[in-house]
Amino acid sequence: MSAAGFLKKAYTIAWKDLSAELRAKEMINSMALFSLLVLLVFSFSFGPIFRNVDQFGSAALWVAITFAGMLGLSKSFLNEAVTGGLHGLMICPVDRSAIYVGKVISNSLLVFALEAFTVPLFVIFFDVPGVPPTLLAVLLLGTFGFVAVGTALSAVAVRTRARELFLPVLLFPLTVPVILGGVSATKTLLGGGGFADVADWVKLLVMYDLILFTASIATFDYIVEE
Amino acid sequence: MSNPLHAIRKAKLFIVHHDWTQIAAAALILLSIYLAFIWAPPIYAPMTSTFEEGGSYFASGKEEFTVGDQTLTGPRNIHVTSIAETGTAYVVTGELDDGRVAEMVIQKADVENVREQQGSGSDISSLVVTHNIFQGESWRIFYFHVGISWVMALAFFHTFVASIAYLRTERERWDVVANAAAEVGFLMATLVLVTGAIWAKPAWGTWWDWDPRLTTSLVLWLIYGGYLALRGEGMERQAAVFGVLAFASVPITFISIRLWRTVHPVAIESSGANIGTNILIAMLVALLAMSFLFIHVMSLRVKLGLAEKKVKEKKRSIRR
């Protein structure tokens, strides 16, 4: 199969997910509200006392994004399993890894949309002087790693008896390097650091993203197989 | 009677009929206990942490030092700038990480005590800089701490390899091996955290610190706890996939002390060992002992796992 054909199939699957989501707006609404709540709680408890955004802001931002992202990820395969959509996907004449890549694309876009909503709120509530473009790059890298692992584990968690409740148990420890790297890099960037100061963290993020994305592509076949 | 062939045959029978990994593990553990507690020279703190390089001193929780008019304890990093002498004590002056000037008084008697046990020739500044003189004999747990963490990595590597083998071959045996190794690794990860905390209390003055090495070790423990929770009837393939993905964190834990600034000591660096020859030998024996323990426990657990599978099959066939 050619690479273009593979990507086209993945894109089709991603589009299927996104159009369903655009119609129902089931996930993005609850994700956005949840991230707003997290930011409010953080801002309420730390905001008035500590104005230094780099100390608490980075943690608040990442908690808001990862917790809200978790909501979306846990639904990603649950809906398919409940409605029987997974069986439909399985009999599609596509490579199983195309299903995975498609889901990663749609989930990533969903979380990017969430970030487009969360980051401006973050700027408002935490009185952030400015968002450097490097910070956006760090957010994209961290999100991609989080979603890449989360999508694979979402398919694993759906098979367990506890279903989506099992996802955080598997996902959070495994994405600690991503969250750690993201939080630390954000902290430095908000404190006025440049790209050179966070280069090590960015390297870690890229490495981890690549390793887990390829490992997930290689093993996804086995997760969904009956 | 004294036929040499007969003796060889007897020895052969002994080896065949005894579980030699068990014997080797027991003997080596006894030997390493002897080496660690009796044979290895009783110097303090055989290792330096990266903090201590370049003239800085890592204060444990026991030393009191003053900053301005405050008296502080607790693990701190002091960059030594000068050492003065008074009648019965040395006064060490240095900077904390945040730039405040700290002063610490070390009794001469304590220093003499260390110097006596370490041999003559070490001057006060090298003692202060490279040796945390208040941790006492607690450092000896390091032989077992290092051995256990080595077995932990070995076990998780077995889970990783056996998971790949299971996904490729679908043979139940590999699933049993992956599960057994994860259980052993999880137990060892628990022991790593416990032995580390036991040492950290006297050496750093705190049981726990959110240091990169400690954090990544705890994360490993959580990941493989998740793996064991995931295992269950019909989840073999999913567990194997998780076993593959989970291994990405193991190398990160092991390079974490080299990657980030950490208070965790580094015993072996690419530039060589930070420890004396005797201690290195005792450590290698401890590693070997723990490796044999691993082989023995693994073989027991795999046998047990295979027996469990057999019993399940028999039960199923009886029900039909």
Coordinates of C-alpha atoms in Angstrom, one line a residue:
Chain A
M1 CA 0.0 0.0 0.0
S2 CA 1.3 3.4 -0.9
A3 CA 1.9 6.0 1.7
A4 CA -0.5 8.4 0.1
G5 CA -3.2 5.7 0.0
F6 CA -2.6 4.9 3.7
L7 CA -2.9 8.6 4.7
K8 CA -6.0 9.0 2.6
K9 CA -7.7 6.1 4.5
A10 CA -6.5 7.5 7.8
Y11 CA -7.9 10.9 6.8
T12 CA -11.2 9.3 5.9
I13 CA -11.5 7.7 9.3
A14 CA -10.5 10.9 11.0
W15 CA -13.1 12.8 9.0
K16 CA -15.8 10.2 9.9
D17 CA -15.0 10.9 13.6
L18 CA -14.9 14.6 13.3
S19 CA -18.1 14.9 11.3
A20 CA -19.9 12.8 13.9
E21 CA -18.5 15.0 16.6
L22 CA -19.4 18.2 14.7
R23 CA -23.0 17.1 14.5
A24 CA -23.4 15.9 18.1
K25 CA -20.8 18.2 19.8
E26 CA -21.0 15.7 22.6
M27 CA -17.3 15.6 23.5
I28 CA -15.9 19.0 22.7
N29 CA -18.6 20.7 24.9
S30 CA -17.9 18.7 28.0
M31 CA -14.1 18.9 27.4
A32 CA -14.2 22.7 27.1
L33 CA -16.4 23.1 30.1
F34 CA -14.2 20.8 32.2
S35 CA -11.0 22.6 31.2
L36 CA -12.7 26.0 32.1
L37 CA -13.6 24.6 35.5
V38 CA -10.1 23.4 36.1
L39 CA -8.6 26.8 35.2
L40 CA -11.2 28.6 37.4
V41 CA -10.4 26.4 40.4
F42 CA -6.7 27.0 40.0
S43 CA -7.1 30.7 39.4
F44 CA -9.4 31.0 42.4
S45 CA -7.1 29.2 44.7
F46 CA -3.8 30.6 43.5
G47 CA -4.6 33.7 41.4
P48 CA -5.1 36.4 44.0
I49 CA -2.1 35.4 46.2
F50 CA 0.5 34.5 43.6
R51 CA 0.8 36.6 40.5
N52 CA 3.8 34.8 39.2
V53 CA 2.3 32.8 36.4
D54 CA 5.4 30.7 35.6
Q55 CA 5.1 29.0 39.0
F56 CA 1.5 27.9 39.0
G57 CA 0.3 28.8 35.6
S58 CA 2.1 26.0 33.7
A59 CA 0.7 23.3 36.1
A60 CA -2.8 24.7 35.8
L61 CA -2.7 24.8 32.0
W62 CA -1.4 21.3 31.7
V63 CA -3.8 19.8 34.2
A64 CA -6.7 21.5 32.4
I65 CA -5.6 20.2 29.0
T66 CA -4.7 16.6 30.0
F67 CA -7.7 16.1 32.2
A68 CA -10.1 17.4 29.6
G69 CA -8.2 15.5 26.9
M70 CA -8.7 12.3 28.9
L71 CA -12.5 12.8 28.8
G72 CA -12.3 12.9 25.0
L73 CA -9.9 10.0 24.7
S74 CA -11.9 7.7 26.9
K75 CA -14.9 8.2 24.6
S76 CA -12.9 7.6 21.5
F77 CA -13.3 3.8 21.4
L78 CA -16.1 3.5 23.9
N79 CA -18.6 5.0 21.5
E80 CA -17.3 2.6 18.7
A81 CA -17.6 -0.4 21.0
V82 CA -21.1 0.5 22.3
T83 CA -22.6 1.2 18.9
G84 CA -20.8 -1.6 17.1
G85 CA -18.8 0.8 15.0
L86 CA -15.7 -1.0 15.9
H87 CA -16.9 -4.2 14.1
G88 CA -17.7 -2.0 11.1
L89 CA -14.2 -0.5 11.2
M90 CA -12.7 -4.0 11.5
I91 CA -14.3 -5.3 8.3
C92 CA -13.2 -2.2 6.4
P93 CA -10.7 -3.1 3.8
V94 CA -8.0 -1.0 5.4
D95 CA -4.9 -1.6 7.4
R96 CA -5.6 -1.7 11.1
S97 CA -2.9 0.9 11.7
A98 CA -4.8 3.3 9.4
I99 CA -7.6 3.1 11.9
Y100 CA -5.2 4.1 14.7
V101 CA -3.6 6.9 12.7
G102 CA -7.0 8.2 11.7
K103 CA -8.1 8.2 15.4
V104 CA -4.9 10.0 16.4
I105 CA -5.6 12.7 13.8
S106 CA -9.2 13.2 14.9
N107 CA -8.3 13.1 18.6
S108 CA -5.4 15.5 18.1
L109 CA -7.6 18.0 16.2
L110 CA -10.2 17.7 19.0
V111 CA -7.6 18.5 21.7
F112 CA -6.0 21.3 19.5
A113 CA -9.5 22.8 19.3
L114 CA -9.8 22.5 23.1
E115 CA -6.4 24.3 23.4
A116 CA -7.6 27.1 21.1
F117 CA -10.3 27.6 23.7
T118 CA -8.2 27.0 26.9
V119 CA -5.1 29.1 26.1
P120 CA -7.0 32.4 25.7
L121 CA -8.8 31.7 29.0
F122 CA -5.5 30.9 30.6
V123 CA -4.1 34.2 29.4
I124 CA -7.1 36.0 30.9
F125 CA -7.3 34.3 34.2
F126 CA -3.6 34.1 34.9
D127 CA -2.8 37.5 33.5
V128 CA -0.2 36.1 31.1
P129 CA 1.9 38.9 29.6
G130 CA 2.3 37.1 26.2
V131 CA 2.3 33.6 24.7
P132 CA 5.5 33.0 22.8
P133 CA 5.2 30.8 19.6
T134 CA 7.6 28.3 21.2
L135 CA 5.0 27.7 23.8
L136 CA 2.5 26.7 21.2
A137 CA 5.0 24.3 19.6
V138 CA 5.6 22.7 23.1
L139 CA 1.8 22.4 23.5
L140 CA 1.4 20.8 20.1
L141 CA 4.2 18.3 20.8
G142 CA 3.0 17.4 24.3
T143 CA -0.6 17.1 23.0
F144 CA 0.5 14.8 20.2
G145 CA 2.4 12.5 22.5
F146 CA -0.5 12.4 25.0
V147 CA -3.0 11.7 22.3
A148 CA -0.9 9.1 20.5
V149 CA -0.5 7.0 23.7
G150 CA -4.0 7.8 24.8
T151 CA -5.7 6.6 21.6
A152 CA -3.9 3.2 21.8
L153 CA -4.6 2.8 25.5
S154 CA -8.2 3.8 25.0
A155 CA -8.6 0.8 22.7
V156 CA -7.0 -1.3 25.5
A157 CA -9.2 0.1 28.2
V158 CA -12.4 -0.6 26.3
R159 CA -11.6 -4.3 26.5
T160 CA -11.4 -4.2 30.3
R161 CA -14.4 -4.7 32.6
A162 CA -14.2 -1.2 34.0
R163 CA -14.1 0.2 30.4
E164 CA -13.2 3.9 30.2
L165 CA -12.6 4.2 33.9
F166 CA -9.5 2.1 33.5
L167 CA -7.9 4.6 31.0
P168 CA -6.4 7.1 33.6
V169 CA -4.7 4.2 35.5
L170 CA -2.9 3.2 32.3
L171 CA -2.4 6.6 30.6
F172 CA -1.2 8.9 33.3
P173 CA 1.9 7.0 34.4
L174 CA 2.8 6.3 30.8
T175 CA 2.6 10.0 29.8
V176 CA 4.5 11.4 32.8
P177 CA 7.6 12.1 30.6
V178 CA 5.3 14.1 28.2
I179 CA 3.6 16.0 31.0
L180 CA 6.8 16.6 32.9
G181 CA 8.5 17.9 29.8
G182 CA 5.5 20.0 28.9
V183 CA 5.1 21.5 32.3
S184 CA 8.8 22.3 32.8
A185 CA 9.2 23.8 29.3
T186 CA 6.1 25.9 29.8
K187 CA 7.4 27.1 33.1
T188 CA 10.7 28.2 31.6
L189 CA 9.0 29.9 28.6
L190 CA 6.5 31.8 30.7
G191 CA 9.4 32.9 32.9
G192 CA 10.9 34.6 29.9
G193 CA 13.2 31.8 28.7
G194 CA 14.0 31.3 25.0
F195 CA 14.1 28.2 22.9
A196 CA 17.7 27.4 23.9
D197 CA 16.6 27.0 27.5
V198 CA 14.0 24.4 26.7
A199 CA 15.8 22.6 23.9
D200 CA 16.4 19.5 26.2
W201 CA 12.8 19.2 27.1
V202 CA 11.7 19.6 23.5
K203 CA 14.2 16.9 22.5
L204 CA 12.7 14.6 25.2
L205 CA 9.2 15.4 23.9
V206 CA 10.1 14.6 20.3
M207 CA 11.9 11.4 21.2
Y208 CA 9.1 10.2 23.4
D209 CA 6.4 11.1 20.8
L210 CA 8.3 9.3 18.1
I211 CA 9.0 6.1 20.1
L212 CA 5.4 5.7 21.4
F213 CA 3.7 6.7 18.2
T214 CA 5.7 4.1 16.2
A215 CA 5.3 1.4 18.9
S216 CA 1.6 2.1 19.0
I217 CA 1.3 1.8 15.2
A218 CA 3.2 -1.5 15.3
T219 CA 1.1 -3.0 18.1
F220 CA -2.4 -1.6 17.3
D221 CA -3.3 -4.6 15.2
Y222 CA -3.1 -6.8 18.3
I223 CA -5.2 -4.6 20.5
V224 CA -8.4 -4.6 18.3
E225 CA -8.1 -8.2 17.0
E226 CA -10.9 -10.4 18.3
Chain B
M1 CA 35.4 -46.6 46.3
S2 CA 37.8 -43.8 45.3
N3 CA 37.0 -44.1 41.6
P4 CA 37.3 -40.6 40.2
L5 CA 34.6 -41.3 37.6
H6 CA 32.3 -42.3 40.4
A7 CA 32.9 -38.9 42.2
I8 CA 32.2 -37.0 39.0
R9 CA 29.0 -38.9 38.5
K10 CA 28.0 -38.2 42.0
A11 CA 28.7 -34.5 41.5
K12 CA 26.7 -34.6 38.3
L13 CA 23.8 -36.2 40.1
F14 CA 24.0 -33.5 42.8
I15 CA 23.8 -30.7 40.3
V16 CA 21.0 -32.3 38.3
H17 CA 18.9 -33.1 41.4
H18 CA 19.4 -29.8 43.1
D19 CA 18.1 -26.5 42.0
W20 CA 21.5 -25.0 41.5
T21 CA 20.2 -21.4 40.9
Q22 CA 18.7 -21.5 44.4
I23 CA 22.0 -22.7 45.9
A24 CA 24.0 -20.1 43.9
A25 CA 21.6 -17.3 44.9
A26 CA 21.7 -18.2 48.5
A27 CA 25.5 -18.6 48.6
L28 CA 26.0 -15.3 46.7
I29 CA 23.6 -13.4 48.9
L30 CA 25.4 -14.6 52.0
L31 CA 28.7 -13.6 50.4
S32 CA 27.5 -10.2 49.5
I33 CA 26.1 -9.6 53.0
Y34 CA 29.5 -10.5 54.3
L35 CA 31.3 -8.2 51.9
A36 CA 28.9 -5.4 52.4
F37 CA 28.9 -5.4 56.2
I38 CA 32.3 -6.8 57.2
W39 CA 34.8 -6.8 54.4
A40 CA 34.1 -3.5 52.7
P41 CA 36.0 -0.7 54.4
P42 CA 33.9 1.4 56.7
I43 CA 34.2 4.8 55.0
Y44 CA 31.3 7.0 54.8
A45 CA 29.3 7.9 51.6
P46 CA 31.1 6.0 48.9
M47 CA 29.5 8.0 46.2
T48 CA 29.3 11.6 45.2
S49 CA 26.2 13.0 43.7
T50 CA 26.3 15.4 40.8
F51 CA 25.5 18.2 43.3
E52 CA 28.7 17.6 45.0
E53 CA 30.9 18.1 42.0
G54 CA 32.6 21.4 41.7
G55 CA 32.9 22.2 45.3
S56 CA 29.4 22.0 46.4
Y57 CA 28.2 20.1 49.4
F58 CA 24.8 18.4 49.8
A59 CA 23.6 19.1 53.3
S60 CA 21.6 16.3 54.7
G61 CA 18.8 16.8 57.2
K62 CA 21.0 16.5 60.2
E63 CA 23.4 19.4 59.8
E64 CA 22.1 22.6 61.0
F65 CA 23.1 25.7 59.1
T66 CA 22.3 29.3 59.5
V67 CA 21.1 31.7 56.9
G68 CA 21.0 35.2 58.3
D69 CA 19.4 34.7 61.7
Q70 CA 17.5 31.6 60.7
T71 CA 18.6 28.1 61.6
L72 CA 17.7 25.6 58.9
T73 CA 18.0 21.9 58.3
G74 CA 16.9 19.6 55.5
P75 CA 18.4 18.6 52.3
R76 CA 20.1 21.6 50.7
N77 CA 22.8 22.2 48.2
I78 CA 25.6 24.4 49.5
H79 CA 28.3 25.8 47.2
V80 CA 31.2 26.0 49.5
T81 CA 33.1 29.3 49.2
S82 CA 35.4 29.1 52.3
I83 CA 36.2 27.0 55.3
A84 CA 37.5 28.6 58.5
E85 CA 38.8 27.0 61.7
T86 CA 37.9 27.7 65.3
G87 CA 39.0 26.0 68.5
T88 CA 36.8 22.8 68.2
A89 CA 35.1 23.2 64.9
Y90 CA 35.2 24.1 61.3
V91 CA 33.0 26.8 59.9
V92 CA 31.9 26.2 56.4
T93 CA 30.5 29.1 54.4
G94 CA 28.8 28.8 51.1
E95 CA 25.9 29.8 48.9
L96 CA 22.5 28.1 48.7
D97 CA 20.9 27.5 45.3
D98 CA 18.9 30.7 45.7
G99 CA 22.0 32.8 46.4
R100 CA 21.6 33.2 50.1
V101 CA 24.8 32.8 52.2
A102 CA 24.7 29.8 54.5
E103 CA 27.0 29.0 57.4
M104 CA 27.5 25.5 58.8
V105 CA 29.5 24.4 61.8
I106 CA 31.1 20.9 61.7
Q107 CA 32.7 19.6 64.9
K108 CA 36.3 18.7 64.6
A109 CA 35.6 15.4 66.5
D110 CA 33.2 14.3 63.7
V111 CA 35.8 15.1 61.1
E112 CA 38.5 13.2 63.0
N113 CA 36.2 10.3 63.3
V114 CA 35.7 10.2 59.5
R115 CA 39.4 10.8 58.8
E116 CA 40.4 7.9 61.0
Q117 CA 38.1 5.5 59.2
Q118 CA 39.0 6.8 55.8
G119 CA 42.7 6.9 56.3
S120 CA 45.0 9.8 56.7
G121 CA 45.6 12.4 54.0
S122 CA 42.1 13.6 53.4
D123 CA 41.9 17.3 54.2
I124 CA 38.8 19.0 55.6
S125 CA 37.7 20.6 52.4
S126 CA 37.7 17.3 50.4
L127 CA 35.9 15.7 53.3
V128 CA 33.3 18.4 53.3
V129 CA 32.9 18.5 49.6
T130 CA 32.9 14.9 48.7
H131 CA 31.6 13.1 51.8
N132 CA 28.4 13.6 53.6
I133 CA 29.8 12.8 57.0
F134 CA 26.6 12.5 58.9
Q135 CA 24.9 9.5 57.1
G136 CA 26.7 6.9 59.2
E137 CA 26.6 3.3 58.2
S138 CA 23.3 3.6 56.4
W139 CA 25.0 3.8 53.0
R140 CA 25.6 0.0 53.1
I141 CA 22.0 -0.5 52.0
F142 CA 23.3 0.7 48.6
Y143 CA 24.6 -2.7 47.7
F144 CA 21.1 -4.1 47.9
H145 CA 19.4 -1.0 46.5
V146 CA 21.5 -1.2 43.4
G147 CA 21.2 -4.9 43.1
I148 CA 17.4 -4.8 43.4
S149 CA 17.1 -1.9 40.9
W150 CA 19.2 -3.9 38.4
V151 CA 16.9 -6.9 38.8
M152 CA 13.9 -4.6 38.4
A153 CA 15.2 -3.4 35.0
L154 CA 16.1 -7.0 34.0
A155 CA 12.5 -8.1 34.9
F156 CA 10.9 -5.3 33.0
F157 CA 13.1 -6.0 30.0
H158 CA 11.9 -9.7 30.2
T159 CA 8.3 -8.5 30.2
F160 CA 9.1 -6.3 27.1
V161 CA 10.8 -9.1 25.2
A162 CA 8.2 -11.8 26.2
S163 CA 5.4 -9.5 25.3
I164 CA 6.8 -9.0 21.8
A165 CA 7.4 -12.8 21.5
Y166 CA 3.8 -13.5 22.6
L167 CA 2.3 -11.1 20.1
R168 CA 4.4 -12.7 17.3
T169 CA 4.0 -16.4 18.2
E170 CA 0.7 -16.5 20.2
R171 CA 2.3 -19.1 22.5
E172 CA 0.9 -19.1 26.0
R173 CA 4.3 -19.8 27.5
W174 CA 5.5 -16.2 26.5
D175 CA 2.4 -14.7 28.2
V176 CA 3.3 -16.6 31.4
V177 CA 6.9 -15.3 31.2
A178 CA 5.7 -11.7 30.7
N179 CA 3.4 -11.9 33.6
A180 CA 5.9 -13.6 35.9
A181 CA 8.6 -11.0 35.0
A182 CA 6.2 -8.1 35.6
E183 CA 5.3 -9.5 39.0
V184 CA 8.9 -9.9 40.0
G185 CA 9.7 -6.5 38.6
F186 CA 6.8 -4.8 40.5
L187 CA 8.0 -6.4 43.7
M188 CA 11.5 -5.2 43.1
A189 CA 10.3 -1.7 42.2
T190 CA 8.5 -1.7 45.6
L191 CA 11.7 -2.7 47.3
V192 CA 13.8 -0.1 45.4
L193 CA 11.5 2.6 46.7
V194 CA 11.6 1.2 50.3
T195 CA 15.3 0.7 50.4
G196 CA 15.8 4.1 48.9
A197 CA 13.6 5.8 51.5
I198 CA 15.4 4.0 54.3
W199 CA 18.7 5.5 53.1
A200 CA 17.3 8.9 52.2
K201 CA 16.1 9.5 55.7
P202 CA 19.6 9.6 57.3
A203 CA 21.4 10.9 54.2
W204 CA 19.0 13.6 53.0
G205 CA 16.9 14.0 56.1
T206 CA 13.7 13.2 54.3
W207 CA 12.1 9.9 53.3
W208 CA 11.0 11.3 49.9
D209 CA 11.9 14.1 47.6
W210 CA 10.3 15.0 44.2
D211 CA 13.6 14.5 42.4
P212 CA 13.7 13.3 38.8
R213 CA 15.2 9.9 39.7
L214 CA 12.7 9.3 42.5
T215 CA 9.8 10.5 40.4
T216 CA 10.6 8.3 37.4
S217 CA 11.0 5.3 39.7
L218 CA 7.7 5.9 41.3
V219 CA 6.2 6.3 37.8
L220 CA 7.6 2.9 36.8
W221 CA 6.0 1.4 39.9
L222 CA 2.6 2.9 38.9
I223 CA 3.0 1.8 35.2
Y224 CA 3.6 -1.9 36.1
G225 CA 0.9 -1.7 38.8
G226 CA -1.4 -0.7 36.0
Y227 CA 0.0 -3.6 33.9
L228 CA -0.8 -6.1 36.7
A229 CA -4.3 -4.6 37.1
L230 CA -4.9 -4.9 33.4
R231 CA -4.2 -8.6 33.4
G232 CA -7.1 -10.9 33.4
E233 CA -9.1 -13.5 31.6
G234 CA -8.9 -12.9 27.8
M235 CA -6.7 -9.8 28.2
E236 CA -3.4 -11.5 27.2
R237 CA -3.0 -9.6 24.0
Q238 CA -3.9 -6.2 25.4
A239 CA -1.6 -6.8 28.3
A240 CA 1.2 -7.7 25.9
V241 CA 0.7 -4.4 24.0
F242 CA 0.9 -2.5 27.2
G243 CA 4.0 -4.4 28.2
V244 CA 5.7 -3.2 25.0
L245 CA 4.6 0.5 25.4
A246 CA 5.4 0.6 29.1
F247 CA 9.0 -0.3 28.5
A248 CA 9.7 3.2 27.0
S249 CA 9.8 4.5 30.6
V250 CA 12.5 2.1 31.9
P251 CA 15.5 3.7 30.0
I252 CA 14.2 7.2 30.9
T253 CA 14.4 6.2 34.6
F254 CA 17.9 4.9 34.2
I255 CA 19.2 8.0 32.3
S256 CA 17.3 10.4 34.5
I257 CA 20.2 10.8 36.9
R258 CA 22.4 11.8 34.0
L259 CA 19.8 13.8 32.2
W260 CA 18.6 16.1 34.9
R261 CA 20.1 17.8 38.0
T262 CA 19.3 15.4 40.7
V263 CA 20.2 14.7 44.3
H264 CA 20.5 11.0 43.6
P265 CA 24.1 9.7 43.7
V266 CA 25.7 8.3 40.5
A267 CA 27.8 5.2 41.3
I268 CA 29.0 4.4 37.8
E269 CA 29.5 7.1 35.2
S270 CA 30.8 6.9 31.7
S271 CA 34.0 8.4 33.0
G272 CA 34.4 5.6 35.5
A273 CA 33.3 4.4 38.9
N274 CA 32.7 7.0 41.6
I275 CA 33.4 4.3 44.2
G276 CA 36.5 2.6 45.6
T277 CA 37.7 -0.8 44.3
N278 CA 36.6 -2.8 47.3
I279 CA 33.1 -1.3 47.2
L280 CA 33.0 -1.9 43.5
I281 CA 33.8 -5.6 44.0
A282 CA 31.2 -6.0 46.7
M283 CA 28.7 -4.2 44.5
L284 CA 29.4 -6.6 41.6
V285 CA 29.0 -9.6 43.9
A286 CA 25.7 -8.2 45.1
L287 CA 24.5 -7.7 41.5
L288 CA 25.5 -11.3 40.7
A289 CA 23.6 -12.5 43.8
M290 CA 20.5 -10.6 42.9
S291 CA 20.7 -11.9 39.3
F292 CA 20.7 -15.5 40.5
L293 CA 17.8 -14.7 42.8
F294 CA 16.0 -13.3 39.8
I295 CA 16.7 -16.5 37.7
H296 CA 15.5 -18.7 40.6
V297 CA 12.3 -16.7 41.4
M298 CA 11.5 -16.4 37.7
S299 CA 11.8 -20.1 37.1
L300 CA 9.5 -20.8 40.1
R301 CA 7.0 -18.2 38.9
V302 CA 6.9 -19.5 35.4
K303 CA 6.5 -23.1 36.5
L304 CA 3.6 -22.0 38.7
G305 CA 2.1 -19.9 35.9
L306 CA 2.2 -22.9 33.5
A307 CA 0.6 -25.1 36.2
E308 CA -2.1 -22.6 36.7
K309 CA -2.9 -22.6 33.0
K310 CA -3.1 -26.4 33.0
V311 CA -5.4 -26.4 36.0
K312 CA -7.7 -23.9 34.3
E313 CA -7.8 -26.0 31.1
K314 CA -8.6 -29.2 33.2
K315 CA -11.4 -27.4 35.0
R316 CA -12.9 -26.2 31.7
S317 CA -12.8 -29.7 30.3
I318 CA -14.5 -31.1 33.4
R319 CA -17.3 -28.6 33.2
R320 CA -18.0 -29.6 29.6

